């Protein structure tokens, strides 16, 4: 049966190209960033799953009708040396591709996770050396730099938020509170995990423009999510002002970097504009639709892979 | 670390201890200073000269060098470092800054 590999391949192509592009250019994610983030994650997972699944099921066709029989048949064929006789070049190439792709994705994830962890440790050591601590806020470090920067550094041993002296003198107390709450949201909601996953996806497929776009889009949604958290503590326009001040001052002090950011929609403006208007979360029906879609995206390829085997087992 | 940065020359743990004792009200034990130094050495911030005893320590890089390294990382100068930390406002292009300025007024 060629149905499962074909359907998986169709899904893989859809999730690799048109679907992410549609989501990246849609307007609604700005209204409900958390839901959009959920959808992005399920697109990435389902995309990888169906791509590997399509190659695997196609490659195993000569050895059995479903995944289970195919795998056992393939193992036997390898054992008695008849694998190359029973399957044509196309099938063997597909199997090889599935294995290669799976290993490539997992290996890249591991490398990115380890490297990020190492970089964070190094950064933390530098911060401990150069930053100063405010005794009333043990989770905060102040950097003696004129450049206005604020960021958070996640760590299993205790995450910290860092402000530069330049930022503190640029913003008033209420704006600083907005920044603090924004960064705290990143840490408590563990946005770093999502970022690392998409970072790894992009590192695995650097030649794949959609992966870069997805990573950037996810980065912006995470900022908006943290903005929404900060909005429960400060007024919208205070936060918007803080973003605009920091963004503008950053450019003035020579922080602006003309890299690939040029070709993409500017994130700071999108955030400020968003805060300037009325932010209406998606209506309940649309929310249910997004969550169901995200769930379906994961269920469909899994079912296509496993269901035929389960059906034969049950019969 | 500040003591080493300020001195600019190689110091032994005892020199550092004496320096710190003259600044602080509570003198530190020599073993404490040694522990801190070996930790700093492991992290690559100080270098130990082993040719004579007591061992002498120097700072690997100046305070300003380390600061530059830190800021380079923060500002995303290294393209693959962006996942390390999440900045409040990331890179801004001149055109975007101009638009932000308009929004502010």
XYZ file of C-alpha atoms in Angstrom, chain A residues 19-191:
173
model
C 1.890 26.200 6.112
C 4.795 27.936 7.911
C 4.750 30.742 5.345
C 1.043 31.235 5.901
C 1.462 31.273 9.675
C 4.425 33.649 9.496
C 2.430 36.178 7.494
C -0.873 35.792 9.336
C -2.056 38.627 11.581
C -3.878 36.650 14.251
C -0.756 35.288 16.038
C -0.220 38.792 17.459
C -3.570 38.575 19.182
C -2.882 35.235 20.845
C 0.865 34.599 20.812
C 0.651 31.601 23.149
C -1.657 29.718 20.767
C 0.444 30.598 17.756
C 3.517 29.344 19.581
C 1.746 26.063 20.261
C 0.912 25.751 16.565
C 4.514 26.488 15.535
C 5.805 23.764 17.794
C 3.383 21.192 16.482
C 4.158 22.186 12.867
C 7.874 21.663 13.480
C 7.383 18.336 15.238
C 4.811 17.013 12.789
C 6.937 18.215 9.869
C 9.943 16.232 11.034
C 7.849 13.218 11.910
C 6.065 13.058 8.558
C 9.259 13.660 6.582
C 11.057 10.793 8.298
C 7.860 8.726 8.320
C 7.304 9.107 4.581
C 10.833 7.916 3.789
C 10.626 5.098 6.311
C 7.251 3.696 5.244
C 8.191 3.929 1.571
C 11.528 2.248 2.142
C 9.944 -0.584 4.111
C 7.210 -1.342 1.526
C 9.019 -4.342 -0.036
C 9.439 -5.916 3.383
C 5.907 -5.706 4.759
C 2.624 -3.852 4.476
C 2.840 -1.961 7.767
C 5.545 -0.479 9.967
C 5.839 -3.484 12.272
C 5.971 -6.131 9.548
C 8.150 -3.908 7.447
C 10.697 -3.479 10.227
C 10.799 -7.167 11.163
C 10.897 -8.144 7.482
C 13.737 -5.708 6.888
C 15.677 -7.006 9.899
C 15.321 -10.587 8.610
C 16.305 -9.577 5.096
C 19.399 -7.827 6.451
C 20.217 -10.885 8.563
C 20.053 -13.337 5.652
C 21.604 -10.870 3.221
C 18.628 -10.616 0.863
C 17.744 -6.958 1.553
C 19.377 -5.672 -1.633
C 17.625 -8.339 -3.759
C 14.155 -7.740 -2.378
C 14.161 -3.944 -2.488
C 15.042 -1.679 -5.355
C 17.487 1.190 -5.166
C 14.717 3.728 -4.492
C 13.486 1.895 -1.417
C 16.956 1.435 0.023
C 17.791 5.084 -0.635
C 14.603 6.095 1.198
C 15.540 3.963 4.204
C 19.028 5.412 4.207
C 17.574 8.924 3.987
C 15.192 8.319 6.879
C 18.006 7.115 9.106
C 20.281 9.967 8.058
C 17.623 12.626 8.606
C 16.613 11.237 11.992
C 20.193 11.077 13.216
C 20.959 14.514 11.778
C 18.037 16.170 13.569
C 18.701 14.487 16.920
C 22.426 15.129 16.746
C 21.876 18.796 15.969
C 19.459 19.130 18.852
C 22.023 17.594 21.201
C 24.818 19.834 19.901
C 22.766 23.007 20.174
C 21.587 22.120 23.686
C 25.124 21.371 24.875
C 26.628 24.430 23.201
C 23.941 26.714 24.592
C 24.528 25.315 28.046
C 28.283 25.828 27.744
C 27.848 29.398 26.466
C 25.473 30.188 29.301
C 27.914 28.911 31.911
C 30.689 30.999 30.429
C 28.419 34.018 30.295
C 27.350 33.458 33.872
C 30.975 33.268 35.021
C 31.719 36.562 33.254
C 28.669 38.133 34.841
C 29.689 36.978 38.296
C 33.035 38.627 37.659
C 31.851 41.904 36.145
C 28.297 42.475 37.311
C 27.283 44.007 40.594
C 24.415 42.832 42.726
C 21.700 44.804 44.403
C 21.245 43.096 47.809
C 17.477 43.697 47.686
C 17.257 41.862 44.356
C 19.534 38.831 44.469
C 18.335 37.576 41.059
C 19.437 40.739 39.291
C 22.860 41.863 38.066
C 23.835 45.343 37.034
C 26.407 45.790 34.273
C 28.494 48.927 34.259
C 27.881 49.796 30.620
C 26.440 52.855 28.942
C 24.660 50.777 26.301
C 21.014 50.274 27.241
C 20.514 46.527 27.440
C 18.329 44.202 29.464
C 18.210 40.443 29.171
C 17.749 37.307 31.123
C 20.047 34.336 31.457
C 18.240 31.074 32.153
C 20.072 28.505 34.219
C 19.165 25.389 36.102
C 21.014 26.654 39.146
C 19.093 29.922 39.279
C 18.212 32.257 36.450
C 19.110 35.919 36.563
C 18.044 39.149 34.937
C 20.678 41.626 33.825
C 20.341 45.385 33.398
C 22.983 47.780 32.222
C 23.635 51.081 33.967
C 22.710 52.774 30.691
C 19.268 51.180 30.733
C 18.614 52.164 34.331
C 19.417 55.800 33.647
C 17.356 55.777 30.423
C 14.106 54.491 31.922
C 11.979 55.694 34.812
C 10.887 53.388 37.659
C 7.627 52.312 36.060
C 9.295 51.553 32.718
C 11.984 49.587 34.508
C 9.270 47.586 36.208
C 7.826 46.794 32.789
C 11.203 45.480 31.659
C 11.642 43.478 34.858
C 8.248 41.806 34.510
C 8.886 41.143 30.831
C 12.174 39.366 31.555
C 10.695 37.505 34.513
C 8.001 36.136 32.203
C 10.707 34.727 29.903
C 12.217 32.899 32.841
C 9.096 31.586 34.551
C 7.494 30.456 31.293
C 10.739 28.760 30.194
C 10.822 30.444 26.801
